[in-house]
Coordinates of C-alpha atoms in Angstrom, one line a residue:
X570 CA -28.0 17.2 49.4
X571 CA -26.5 19.6 46.9
X572 CA -23.5 20.3 49.2
X573 CA -22.6 16.6 49.4
X574 CA -19.0 16.3 48.1
X575 CA -20.1 13.9 45.4
X576 CA -22.8 16.2 44.2
X577 CA -20.3 19.1 44.2
X578 CA -18.0 17.0 42.1
X579 CA -20.7 16.2 39.6
X580 CA -21.7 19.8 39.5
X581 CA -18.0 20.8 38.8
X582 CA -17.8 18.2 36.0
X583 CA -21.1 19.5 34.5
X584 CA -19.6 23.0 34.5
X585 CA -16.4 21.8 32.8
X586 CA -18.2 19.8 30.2
X587 CA -20.5 22.8 29.4
X588 CA -17.6 25.2 29.0
X589 CA -15.6 22.8 26.8
X590 CA -18.7 21.9 24.8
X591 CA -19.0 25.4 23.5
X592 CA -15.4 25.2 22.3
X593 CA -16.1 21.9 20.6
X594 CA -19.1 23.5 18.9
X595 CA -17.0 26.4 17.7
X596 CA -14.4 24.0 16.2
X597 CA -16.8 21.5 14.6
X598 CA -19.5 23.8 13.3
X599 CA -17.3 26.2 11.4
X600 CA -14.8 25.3 8.6
X601 CA -13.4 28.7 8.1
X602 CA -10.5 30.3 9.9
X603 CA -13.1 31.5 12.5
X604 CA -12.9 28.1 14.1
X605 CA -9.5 29.0 15.6
X606 CA -11.0 32.0 17.3
X607 CA -14.3 30.4 18.3
X608 CA -12.6 27.4 19.9
X609 CA -11.0 29.8 22.4
X610 CA -13.4 32.6 22.7
X611 CA -16.7 30.7 23.2
X612 CA -15.5 28.9 26.3
X613 CA -13.9 32.1 27.7
X614 CA -17.2 34.0 27.1
X615 CA -19.3 31.2 28.7
X616 CA -16.9 30.9 31.7
X617 CA -16.9 34.7 32.2
X618 CA -20.7 34.9 32.3
X619 CA -20.9 31.8 34.5
X620 CA -18.4 33.1 37.0
X621 CA -19.7 36.7 37.1
X622 CA -23.3 36.3 38.0
X623 CA -24.1 34.9 41.4
X624 CA -26.5 35.1 44.3
X625 CA -24.9 36.7 47.3
X626 CA -24.4 34.2 50.1
X627 CA -24.8 31.1 47.8
X628 CA -23.6 28.2 49.9
X629 CA -22.4 26.3 46.9
X630 CA -20.0 29.1 46.0
X631 CA -17.7 31.3 48.0
X632 CA -20.6 33.6 48.9
X633 CA -19.3 36.5 47.0
X634 CA -20.8 37.9 43.8
X635 CA -19.2 40.0 41.1
X636 CA -22.6 40.8 39.8
X637 CA -25.3 40.1 42.3
X638 CA -28.5 38.6 40.8
X639 CA -31.6 37.1 42.3
X640 CA -31.8 33.3 42.6
X641 CA -34.3 32.9 39.7
X642 CA -31.9 34.7 37.4
X643 CA -29.0 32.4 38.5
X644 CA -31.2 29.3 38.1
X645 CA -32.0 30.5 34.6
X646 CA -28.4 31.1 33.8
X647 CA -27.5 27.6 35.1
X648 CA -30.1 26.0 32.9
X649 CA -28.9 28.0 29.9
X650 CA -25.2 27.3 30.4
X651 CA -25.4 23.7 31.5
X652 CA -28.2 22.8 29.2
X653 CA -26.6 24.8 26.5
X654 CA -23.5 22.7 26.8
X655 CA -25.6 19.6 26.0
X656 CA -27.1 21.5 23.1
X657 CA -23.7 22.6 21.9
X658 CA -22.6 18.9 21.8
X659 CA -25.7 18.1 19.8
X660 CA -25.0 20.9 17.4
X661 CA -21.4 19.7 17.0
X662 CA -22.7 16.3 15.9
X663 CA -22.0 14.5 19.2
X664 CA -25.5 13.3 19.9
X665 CA -24.3 10.5 22.3
X666 CA -22.3 12.8 24.4
X667 CA -25.1 15.4 24.4
X668 CA -27.6 12.8 25.6
X669 CA -25.3 11.7 28.4
X670 CA -24.7 15.3 29.4
X671 CA -28.4 16.0 29.4
X672 CA -29.3 12.9 31.4
X673 CA -26.6 13.7 34.0
X674 CA -27.8 17.3 34.2
X675 CA -31.5 16.3 34.8
X676 CA -30.5 13.7 37.4
X677 CA -28.3 16.2 39.2
X678 CA -31.0 18.9 39.2
X679 CA -33.5 16.3 40.6
X680 CA -31.1 15.4 43.4
X681 CA -30.2 19.0 44.1
X682 CA -33.8 20.0 44.9
X683 CA -32.6 21.8 48.0
X684 CA -30.4 24.1 45.9
X685 CA -33.2 24.8 43.5
X686 CA -35.4 25.7 46.5
X687 CA -32.7 27.9 47.9
X688 CA -32.3 29.7 44.6
X689 CA -36.0 30.3 44.2
X690 CA -36.2 31.7 47.7
X691 CA -33.4 34.1 47.2

């Protein structure tokens, strides 16, 4: 189910929203000149971590891993980054967007049970 094109599209949108959400948090949570740095650096840092750690042979990715990790570590990273995106929106004062992001994430994870099983087995 998780390799369905619609599910892959939803996953991609969740990833984009999560990365952008950290930039929004950096902009809205800080009034100092730091906001100009954080709005750029937070999304870059999150995207770098997101793209670096992977499970070798992951069918939802290209199969290659810059830093190979077990499936449980990758699942934890996904929860932290994607769930962290919803938390970042909440912290930025965008509770409605945070709720929508969280609901979509929970529904996606429930429908992608096969991916979760694969990650836990690898």
